[in-house]
N, CA and C of each residue as an Amber inpcrd file, in Angstrom:
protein
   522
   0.8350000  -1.1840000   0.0000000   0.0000000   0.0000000   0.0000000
   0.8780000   1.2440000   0.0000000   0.4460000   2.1730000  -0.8420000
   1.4370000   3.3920000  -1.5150000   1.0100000   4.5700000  -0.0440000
   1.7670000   5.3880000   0.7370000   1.8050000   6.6680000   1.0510000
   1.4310000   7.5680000   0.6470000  -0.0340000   8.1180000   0.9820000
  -0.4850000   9.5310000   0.1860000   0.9200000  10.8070000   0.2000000
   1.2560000  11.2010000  -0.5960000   2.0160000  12.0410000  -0.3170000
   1.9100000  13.5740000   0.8020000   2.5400000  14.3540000   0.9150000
   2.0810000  15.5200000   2.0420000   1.2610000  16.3600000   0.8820000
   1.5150000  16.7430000  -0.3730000   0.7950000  17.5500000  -1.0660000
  -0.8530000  16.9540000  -1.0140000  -1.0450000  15.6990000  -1.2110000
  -2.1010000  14.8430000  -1.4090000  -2.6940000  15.0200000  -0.5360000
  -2.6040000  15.0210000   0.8880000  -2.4610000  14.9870000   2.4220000
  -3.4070000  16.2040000   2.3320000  -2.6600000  17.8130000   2.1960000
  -3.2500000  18.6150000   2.4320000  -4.4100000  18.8620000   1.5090000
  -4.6560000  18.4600000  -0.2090000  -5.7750000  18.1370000  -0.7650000
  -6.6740000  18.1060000   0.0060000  -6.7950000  16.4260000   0.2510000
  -8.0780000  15.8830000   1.0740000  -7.9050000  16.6450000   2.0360000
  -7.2680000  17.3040000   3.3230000  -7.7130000  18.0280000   4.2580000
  -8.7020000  18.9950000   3.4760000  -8.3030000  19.7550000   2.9120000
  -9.3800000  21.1910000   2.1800000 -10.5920000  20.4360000   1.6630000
 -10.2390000  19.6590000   0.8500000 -11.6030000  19.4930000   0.1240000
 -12.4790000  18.7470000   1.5850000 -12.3310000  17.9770000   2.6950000
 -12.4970000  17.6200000   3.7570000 -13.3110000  18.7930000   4.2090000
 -12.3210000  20.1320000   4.6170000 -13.3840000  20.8170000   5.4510000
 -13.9410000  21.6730000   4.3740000 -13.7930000  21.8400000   3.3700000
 -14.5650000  22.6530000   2.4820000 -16.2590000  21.4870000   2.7620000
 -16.4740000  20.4100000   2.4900000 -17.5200000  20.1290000   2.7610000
 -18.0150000  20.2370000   4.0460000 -17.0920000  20.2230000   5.3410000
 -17.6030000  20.1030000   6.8060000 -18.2710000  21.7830000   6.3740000
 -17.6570000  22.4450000   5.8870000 -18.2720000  23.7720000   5.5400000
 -19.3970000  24.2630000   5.2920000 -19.7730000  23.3010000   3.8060000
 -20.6310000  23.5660000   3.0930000 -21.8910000  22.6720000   4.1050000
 -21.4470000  21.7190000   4.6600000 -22.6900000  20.8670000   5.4480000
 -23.1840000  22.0450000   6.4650000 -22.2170000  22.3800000   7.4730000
 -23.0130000  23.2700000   8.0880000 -23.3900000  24.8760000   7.9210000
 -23.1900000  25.1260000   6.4480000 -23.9390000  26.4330000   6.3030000
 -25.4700000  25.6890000   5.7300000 -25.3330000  24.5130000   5.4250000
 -26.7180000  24.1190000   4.7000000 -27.4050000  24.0430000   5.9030000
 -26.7030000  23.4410000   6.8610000 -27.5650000  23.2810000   8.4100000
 -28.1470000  24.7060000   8.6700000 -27.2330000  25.6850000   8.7320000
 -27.3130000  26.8090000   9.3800000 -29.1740000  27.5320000   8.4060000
 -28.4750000  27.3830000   7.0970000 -29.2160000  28.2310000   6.3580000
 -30.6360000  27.2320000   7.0090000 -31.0660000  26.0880000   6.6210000
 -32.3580000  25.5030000   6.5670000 -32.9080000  25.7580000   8.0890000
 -31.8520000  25.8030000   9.0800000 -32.4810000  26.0440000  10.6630000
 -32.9640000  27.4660000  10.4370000 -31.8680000  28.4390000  10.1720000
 -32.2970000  29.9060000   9.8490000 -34.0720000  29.9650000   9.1950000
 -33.8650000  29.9260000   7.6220000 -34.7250000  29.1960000   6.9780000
 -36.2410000  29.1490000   7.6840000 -36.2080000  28.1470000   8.5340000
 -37.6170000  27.6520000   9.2930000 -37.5880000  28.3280000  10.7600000
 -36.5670000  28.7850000  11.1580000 -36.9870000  29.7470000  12.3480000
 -37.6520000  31.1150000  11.9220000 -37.3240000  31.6730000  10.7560000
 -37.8290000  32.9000000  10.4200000 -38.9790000  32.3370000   9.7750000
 -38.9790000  31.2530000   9.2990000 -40.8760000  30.9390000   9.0550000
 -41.5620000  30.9570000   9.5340000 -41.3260000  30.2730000  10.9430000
 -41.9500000  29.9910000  12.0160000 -42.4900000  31.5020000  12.9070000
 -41.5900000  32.1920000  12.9120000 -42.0920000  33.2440000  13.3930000
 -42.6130000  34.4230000  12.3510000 -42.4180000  34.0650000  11.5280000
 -43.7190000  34.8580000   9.9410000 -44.7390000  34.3070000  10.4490000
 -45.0690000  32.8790000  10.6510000 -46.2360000  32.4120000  10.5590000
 -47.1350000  32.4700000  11.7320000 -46.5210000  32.2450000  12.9310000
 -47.3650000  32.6380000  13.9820000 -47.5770000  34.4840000  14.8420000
 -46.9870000  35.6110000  13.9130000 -47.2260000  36.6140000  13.6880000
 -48.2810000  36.7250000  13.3640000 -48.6070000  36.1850000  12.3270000
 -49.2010000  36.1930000  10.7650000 -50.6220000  36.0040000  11.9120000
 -50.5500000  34.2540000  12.1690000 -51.6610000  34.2910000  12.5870000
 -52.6710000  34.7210000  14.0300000 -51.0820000  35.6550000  14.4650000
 -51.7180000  36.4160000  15.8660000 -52.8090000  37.3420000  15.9230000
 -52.2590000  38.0320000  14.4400000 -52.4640000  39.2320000  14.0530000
 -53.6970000  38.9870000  13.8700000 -54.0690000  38.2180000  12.7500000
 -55.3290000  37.7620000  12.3650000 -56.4410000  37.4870000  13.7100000
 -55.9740000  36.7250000  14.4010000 -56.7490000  36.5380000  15.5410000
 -56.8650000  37.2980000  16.3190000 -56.6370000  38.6200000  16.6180000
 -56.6130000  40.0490000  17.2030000 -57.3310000  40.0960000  16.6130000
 -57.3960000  40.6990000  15.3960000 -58.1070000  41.2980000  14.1490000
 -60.1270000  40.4610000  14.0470000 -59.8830000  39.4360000  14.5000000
 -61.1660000  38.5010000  14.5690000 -61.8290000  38.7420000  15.7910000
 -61.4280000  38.6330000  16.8260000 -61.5500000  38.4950000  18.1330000
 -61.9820000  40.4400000  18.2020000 -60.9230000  41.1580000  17.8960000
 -61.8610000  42.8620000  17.7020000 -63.0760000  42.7100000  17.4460000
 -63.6100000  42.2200000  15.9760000 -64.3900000  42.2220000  15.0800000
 -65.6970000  41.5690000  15.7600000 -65.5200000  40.4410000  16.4790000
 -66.2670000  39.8590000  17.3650000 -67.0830000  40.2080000  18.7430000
 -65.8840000  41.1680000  18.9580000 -66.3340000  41.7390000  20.4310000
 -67.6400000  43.4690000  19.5720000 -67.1450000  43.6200000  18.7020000
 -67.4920000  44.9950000  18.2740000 -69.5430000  44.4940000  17.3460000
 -69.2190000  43.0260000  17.0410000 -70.6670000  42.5400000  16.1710000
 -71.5310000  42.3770000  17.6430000 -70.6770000  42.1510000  18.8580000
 -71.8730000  41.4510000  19.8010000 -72.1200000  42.4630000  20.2400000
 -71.6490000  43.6650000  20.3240000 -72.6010000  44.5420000  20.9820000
 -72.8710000  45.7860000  20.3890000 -73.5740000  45.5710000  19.2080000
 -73.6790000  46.7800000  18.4230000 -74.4010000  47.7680000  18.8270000
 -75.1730000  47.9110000  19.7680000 -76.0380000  49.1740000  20.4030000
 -75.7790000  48.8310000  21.7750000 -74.6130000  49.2990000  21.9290000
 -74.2700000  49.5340000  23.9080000 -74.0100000  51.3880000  24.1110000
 -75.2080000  51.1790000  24.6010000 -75.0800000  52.9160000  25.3930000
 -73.6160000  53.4560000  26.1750000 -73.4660000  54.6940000  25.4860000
 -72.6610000  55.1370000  26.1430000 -72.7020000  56.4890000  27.2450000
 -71.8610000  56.6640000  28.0870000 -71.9570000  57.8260000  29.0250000
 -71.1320000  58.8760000  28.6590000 -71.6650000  60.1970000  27.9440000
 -70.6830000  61.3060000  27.9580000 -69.6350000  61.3990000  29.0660000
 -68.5860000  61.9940000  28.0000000 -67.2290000  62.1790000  29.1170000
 -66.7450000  60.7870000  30.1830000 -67.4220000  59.5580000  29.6080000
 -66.2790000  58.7980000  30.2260000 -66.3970000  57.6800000  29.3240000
 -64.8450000  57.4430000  28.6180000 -64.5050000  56.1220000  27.6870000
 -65.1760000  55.0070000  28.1900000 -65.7060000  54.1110000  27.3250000
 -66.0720000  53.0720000  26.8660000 -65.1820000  52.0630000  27.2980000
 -64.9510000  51.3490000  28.5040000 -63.6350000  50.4860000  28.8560000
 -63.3480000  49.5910000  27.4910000 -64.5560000  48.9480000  27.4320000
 -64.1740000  48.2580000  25.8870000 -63.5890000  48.5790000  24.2070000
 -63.5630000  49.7130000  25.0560000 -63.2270000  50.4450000  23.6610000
 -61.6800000  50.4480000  23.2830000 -60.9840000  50.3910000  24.5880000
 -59.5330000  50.0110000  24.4800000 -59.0430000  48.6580000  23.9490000
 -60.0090000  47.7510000  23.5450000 -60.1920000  46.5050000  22.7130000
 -60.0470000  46.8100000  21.3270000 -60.6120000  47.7550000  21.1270000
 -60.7450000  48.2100000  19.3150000 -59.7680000  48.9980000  18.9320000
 -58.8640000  48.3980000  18.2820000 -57.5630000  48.9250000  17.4860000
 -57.3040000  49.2420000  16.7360000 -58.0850000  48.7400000  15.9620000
 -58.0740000  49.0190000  14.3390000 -59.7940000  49.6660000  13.4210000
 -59.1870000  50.5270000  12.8370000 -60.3360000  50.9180000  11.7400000
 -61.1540000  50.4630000  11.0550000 -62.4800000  50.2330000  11.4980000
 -63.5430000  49.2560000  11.0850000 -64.9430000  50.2540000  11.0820000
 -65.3310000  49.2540000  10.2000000 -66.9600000  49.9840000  10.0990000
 -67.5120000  48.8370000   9.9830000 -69.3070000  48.9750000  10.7300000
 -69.9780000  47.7840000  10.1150000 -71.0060000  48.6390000   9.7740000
 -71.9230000  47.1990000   9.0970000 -73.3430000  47.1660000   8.4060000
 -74.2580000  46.5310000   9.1800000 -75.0930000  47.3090000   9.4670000
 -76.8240000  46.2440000   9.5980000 -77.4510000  46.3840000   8.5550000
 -77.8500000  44.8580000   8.1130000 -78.6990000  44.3710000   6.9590000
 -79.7870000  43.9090000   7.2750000 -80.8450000  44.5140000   6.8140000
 -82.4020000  43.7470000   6.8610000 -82.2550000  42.1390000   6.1310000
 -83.7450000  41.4050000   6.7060000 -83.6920000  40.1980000   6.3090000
 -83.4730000  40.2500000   4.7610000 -84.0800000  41.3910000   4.3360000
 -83.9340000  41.3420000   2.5220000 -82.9210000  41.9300000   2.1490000
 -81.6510000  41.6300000   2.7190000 -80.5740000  42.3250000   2.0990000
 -80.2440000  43.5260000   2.2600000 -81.5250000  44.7170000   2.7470000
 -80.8230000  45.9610000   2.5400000 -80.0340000  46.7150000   3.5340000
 -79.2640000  47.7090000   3.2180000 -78.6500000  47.8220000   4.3890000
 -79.7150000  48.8260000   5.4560000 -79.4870000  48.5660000   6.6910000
 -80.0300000  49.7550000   7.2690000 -79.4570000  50.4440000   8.3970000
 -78.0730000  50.0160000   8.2200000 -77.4070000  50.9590000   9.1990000
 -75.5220000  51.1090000   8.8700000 -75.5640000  51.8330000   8.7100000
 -73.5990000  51.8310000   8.5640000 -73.0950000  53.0530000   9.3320000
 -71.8440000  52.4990000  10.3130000 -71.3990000  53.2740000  11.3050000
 -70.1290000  52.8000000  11.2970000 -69.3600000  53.5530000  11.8230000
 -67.7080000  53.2900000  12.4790000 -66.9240000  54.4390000  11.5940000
 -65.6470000  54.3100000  12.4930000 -64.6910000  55.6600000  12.2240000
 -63.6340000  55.6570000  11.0220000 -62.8290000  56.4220000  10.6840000
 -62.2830000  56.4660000   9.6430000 -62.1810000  56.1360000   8.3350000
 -63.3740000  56.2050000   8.2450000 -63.9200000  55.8090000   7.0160000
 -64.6530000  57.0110000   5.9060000 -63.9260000  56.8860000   5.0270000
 -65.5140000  58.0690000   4.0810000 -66.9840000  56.8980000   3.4870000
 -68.2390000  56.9080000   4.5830000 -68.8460000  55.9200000   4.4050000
 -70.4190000  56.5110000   3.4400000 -69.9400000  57.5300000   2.9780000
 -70.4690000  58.4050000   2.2660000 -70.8980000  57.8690000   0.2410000
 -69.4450000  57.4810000  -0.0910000 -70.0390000  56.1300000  -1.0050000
 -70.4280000  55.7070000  -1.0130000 -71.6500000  55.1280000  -1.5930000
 -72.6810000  54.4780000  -1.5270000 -72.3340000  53.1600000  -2.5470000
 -71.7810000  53.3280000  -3.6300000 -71.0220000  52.4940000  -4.5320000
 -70.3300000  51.6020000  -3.8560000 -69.5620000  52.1110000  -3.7050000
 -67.8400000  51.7920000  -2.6830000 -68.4610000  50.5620000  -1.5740000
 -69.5510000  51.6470000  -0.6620000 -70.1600000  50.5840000   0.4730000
 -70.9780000  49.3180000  -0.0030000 -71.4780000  49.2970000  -1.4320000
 -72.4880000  48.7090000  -1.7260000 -71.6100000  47.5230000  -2.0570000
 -70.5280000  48.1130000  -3.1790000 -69.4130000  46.9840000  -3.1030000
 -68.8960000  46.2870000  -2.3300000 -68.5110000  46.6580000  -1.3750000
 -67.8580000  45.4420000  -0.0370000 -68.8440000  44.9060000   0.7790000
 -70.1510000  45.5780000   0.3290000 -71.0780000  44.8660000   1.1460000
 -71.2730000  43.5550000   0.6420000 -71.5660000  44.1860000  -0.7960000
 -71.8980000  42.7350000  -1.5700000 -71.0200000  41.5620000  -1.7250000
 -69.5220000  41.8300000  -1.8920000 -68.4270000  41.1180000  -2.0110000
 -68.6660000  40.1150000  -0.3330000 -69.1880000  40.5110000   0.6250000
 -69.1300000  40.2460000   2.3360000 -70.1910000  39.3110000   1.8850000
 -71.2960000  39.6910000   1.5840000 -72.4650000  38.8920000   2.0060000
 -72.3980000  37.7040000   0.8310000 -72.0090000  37.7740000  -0.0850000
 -71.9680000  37.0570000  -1.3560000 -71.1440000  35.2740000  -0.8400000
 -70.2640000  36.1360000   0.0640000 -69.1350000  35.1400000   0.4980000
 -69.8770000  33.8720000   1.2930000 -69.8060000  32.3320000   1.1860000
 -70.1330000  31.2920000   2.2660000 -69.6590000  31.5170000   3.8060000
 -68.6250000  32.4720000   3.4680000 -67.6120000  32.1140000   4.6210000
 -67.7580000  33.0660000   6.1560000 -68.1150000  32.8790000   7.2770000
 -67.9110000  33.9640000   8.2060000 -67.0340000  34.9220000   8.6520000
 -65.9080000  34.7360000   8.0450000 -64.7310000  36.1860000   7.8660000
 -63.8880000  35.4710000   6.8910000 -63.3490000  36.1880000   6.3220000
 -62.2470000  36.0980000   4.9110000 -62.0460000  37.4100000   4.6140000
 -61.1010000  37.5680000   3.7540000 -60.6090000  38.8190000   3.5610000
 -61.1970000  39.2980000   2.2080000 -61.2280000  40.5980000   1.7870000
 -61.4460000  41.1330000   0.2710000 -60.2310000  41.6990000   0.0590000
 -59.5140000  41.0970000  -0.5760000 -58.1170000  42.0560000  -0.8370000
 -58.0560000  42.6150000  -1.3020000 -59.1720000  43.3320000  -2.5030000
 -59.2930000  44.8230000  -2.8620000 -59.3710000  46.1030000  -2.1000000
 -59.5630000  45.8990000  -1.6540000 -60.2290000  46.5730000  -0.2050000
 -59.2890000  46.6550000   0.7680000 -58.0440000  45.8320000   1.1970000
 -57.7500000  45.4300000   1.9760000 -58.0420000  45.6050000   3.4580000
 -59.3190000  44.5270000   3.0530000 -60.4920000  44.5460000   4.6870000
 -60.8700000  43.4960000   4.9990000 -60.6070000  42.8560000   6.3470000
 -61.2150000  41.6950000   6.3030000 -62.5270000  41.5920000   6.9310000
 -63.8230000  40.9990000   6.9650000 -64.9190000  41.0070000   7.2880000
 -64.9530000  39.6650000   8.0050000 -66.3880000  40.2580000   9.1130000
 -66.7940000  39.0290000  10.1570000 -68.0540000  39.2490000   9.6150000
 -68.9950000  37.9050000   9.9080000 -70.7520000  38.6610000   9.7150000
 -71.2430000  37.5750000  10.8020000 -71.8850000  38.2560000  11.3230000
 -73.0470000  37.4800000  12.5890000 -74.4240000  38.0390000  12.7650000
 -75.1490000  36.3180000  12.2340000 -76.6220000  36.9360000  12.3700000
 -77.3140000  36.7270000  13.5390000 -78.6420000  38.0570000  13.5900000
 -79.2000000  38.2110000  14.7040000 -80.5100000  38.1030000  14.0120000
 -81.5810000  37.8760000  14.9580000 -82.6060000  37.9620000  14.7740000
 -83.4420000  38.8360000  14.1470000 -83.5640000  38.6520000  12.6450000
 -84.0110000  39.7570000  12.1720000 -83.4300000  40.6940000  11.0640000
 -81.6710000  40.4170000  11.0550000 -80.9220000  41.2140000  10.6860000
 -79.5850000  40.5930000  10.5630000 -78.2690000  41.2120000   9.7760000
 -77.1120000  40.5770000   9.9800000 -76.2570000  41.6710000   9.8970000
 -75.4520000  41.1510000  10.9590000 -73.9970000  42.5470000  11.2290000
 -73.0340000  41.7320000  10.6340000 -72.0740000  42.6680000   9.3060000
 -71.0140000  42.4960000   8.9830000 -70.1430000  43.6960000   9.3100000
 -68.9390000  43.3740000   9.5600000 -68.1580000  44.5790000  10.8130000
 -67.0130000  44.3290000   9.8940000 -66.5650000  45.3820000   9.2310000
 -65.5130000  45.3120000   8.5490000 -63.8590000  46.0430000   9.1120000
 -62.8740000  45.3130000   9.0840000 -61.6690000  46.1520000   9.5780000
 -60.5900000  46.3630000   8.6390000 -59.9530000  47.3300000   8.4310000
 -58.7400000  47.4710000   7.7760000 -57.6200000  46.7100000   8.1190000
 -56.4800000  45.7370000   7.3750000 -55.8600000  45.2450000   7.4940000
 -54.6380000  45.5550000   6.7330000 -54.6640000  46.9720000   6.7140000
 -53.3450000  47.2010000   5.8160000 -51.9930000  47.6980000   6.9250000
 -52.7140000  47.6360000   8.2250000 -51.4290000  48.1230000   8.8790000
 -50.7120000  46.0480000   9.1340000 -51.7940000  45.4210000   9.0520000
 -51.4830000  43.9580000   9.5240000 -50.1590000  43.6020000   8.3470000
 -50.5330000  43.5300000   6.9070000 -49.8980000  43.4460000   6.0800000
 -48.3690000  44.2780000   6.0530000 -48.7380000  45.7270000   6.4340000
 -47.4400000  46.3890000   6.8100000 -45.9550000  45.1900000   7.5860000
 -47.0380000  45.5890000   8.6210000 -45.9790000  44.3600000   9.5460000
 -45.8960000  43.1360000   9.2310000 -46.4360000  42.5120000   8.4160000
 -45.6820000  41.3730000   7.5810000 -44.5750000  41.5120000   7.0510000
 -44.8760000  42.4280000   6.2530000 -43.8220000  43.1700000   5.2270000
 -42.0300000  43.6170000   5.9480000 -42.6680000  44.0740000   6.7990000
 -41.5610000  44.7160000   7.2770000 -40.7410000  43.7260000   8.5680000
 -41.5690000  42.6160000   8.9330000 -40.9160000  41.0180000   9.2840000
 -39.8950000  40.5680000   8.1330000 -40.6340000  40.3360000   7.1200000
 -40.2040000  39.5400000   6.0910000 -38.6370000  40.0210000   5.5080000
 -38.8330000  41.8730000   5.2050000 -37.9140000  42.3800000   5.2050000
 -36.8080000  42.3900000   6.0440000 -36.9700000  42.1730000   7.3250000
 -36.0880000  42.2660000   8.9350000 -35.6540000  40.9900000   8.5890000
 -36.3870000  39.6850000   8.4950000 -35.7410000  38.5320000   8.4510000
 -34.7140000  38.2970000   7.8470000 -34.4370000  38.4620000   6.1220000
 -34.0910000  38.0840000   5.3440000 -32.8760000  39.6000000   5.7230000
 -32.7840000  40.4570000   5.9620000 -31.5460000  41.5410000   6.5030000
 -30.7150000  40.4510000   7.4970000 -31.3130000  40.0070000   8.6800000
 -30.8010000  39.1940000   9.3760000 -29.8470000  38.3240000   9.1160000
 -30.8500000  36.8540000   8.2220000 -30.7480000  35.6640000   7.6280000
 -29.5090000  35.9710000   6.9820000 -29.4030000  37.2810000   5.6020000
 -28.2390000  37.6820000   5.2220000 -26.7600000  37.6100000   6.0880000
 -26.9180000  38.6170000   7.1990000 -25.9960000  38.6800000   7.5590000
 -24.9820000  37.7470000   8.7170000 -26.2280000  37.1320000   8.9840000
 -25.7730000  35.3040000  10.2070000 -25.3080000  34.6290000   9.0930000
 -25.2940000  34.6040000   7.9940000 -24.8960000  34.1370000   6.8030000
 -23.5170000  34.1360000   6.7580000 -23.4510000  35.9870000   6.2540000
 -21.9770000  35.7380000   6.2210000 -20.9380000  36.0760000   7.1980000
 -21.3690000  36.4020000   8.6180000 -20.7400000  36.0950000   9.4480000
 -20.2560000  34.8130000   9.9640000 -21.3050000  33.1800000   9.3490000
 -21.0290000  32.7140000  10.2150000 -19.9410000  32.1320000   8.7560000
């Protein structure tokens, strides 16, 4: 049996750790990888469930009296910019309320109304709009409570962006 020589020697060392290398940046990257998924995804679906759980608390009590000059404790629940609808049994609307909204369109409102009620589903999003809707019926009538979700999307965005700045640079540090 022949003696690798010392040139030969140091070969296989390199090409040796050039793969111990390449194995654990693949480790690194795929752990990286699914930790920043993982926390996209249960963001993702916090947010949403804030966003539902608002929407929910705001359909069950659509006519709660209030007392001048002193906040609404529940009101520190509602975070986000929403409006709803009361709909008669025949579809029409007969009530639209909530803040920041120009609810003055009648088009505009008629549109997301219809896009809401059209839907099987008890909340889903209209991404034209970017609004997602709840609807809960009452006796007589149905409240769909619509909220803006463009600050939700923001902060996706700007996760996704943070991650991958990160991911980059554990990269080539490590």
């Amino acid at each position: 049996m022949r003696k690798p020589s010392p040139e030969g020697v140091v070969r296989m060392i390199r090409k040796l750790r050039m793969k111990f290398v390449i194995v654990n940046m693949a480790i690194v990257v795929v752990m990286l990888g699914f930790i920043f998924a993982l926390v996209l995804h249960f963001t993702s679906a916090n947010l949403e469930t804030e966003s539902i759980q608002m929407m929910q608390t705001i359909a069950g009590r659509p006519f709660r009296p209030e007392i001048p000059g002193r906040p609404d404790l529940q009101e520190q629940e509602i975070l986000l910019p929403y409006f709803m609808v009361h709909m008669g049994p025949d579809g029409e609307m007969l009530t639209l309320n909530g803040g920041f909204y120009d609810l003055t369109d009648e088009e505009l409102m008629g549109n997301m109304v219809k896009a809401a009620a059209s839907s099987s589903k008890v909340f889903d999003v209209i991404p034209e709009y970017n609004l997602r809707f709840y609807k809960q019926n009452f006796p007589g009538r149905q409240c769909i409570v619509f909220a803006d979700i463009s600050s939700e999307r923001s902060t996706l965005d700007s996760m996704i962006k943070t991650c991958g700045i990160i991911g980059f640079f554990s990269l080539v540090v490590f």
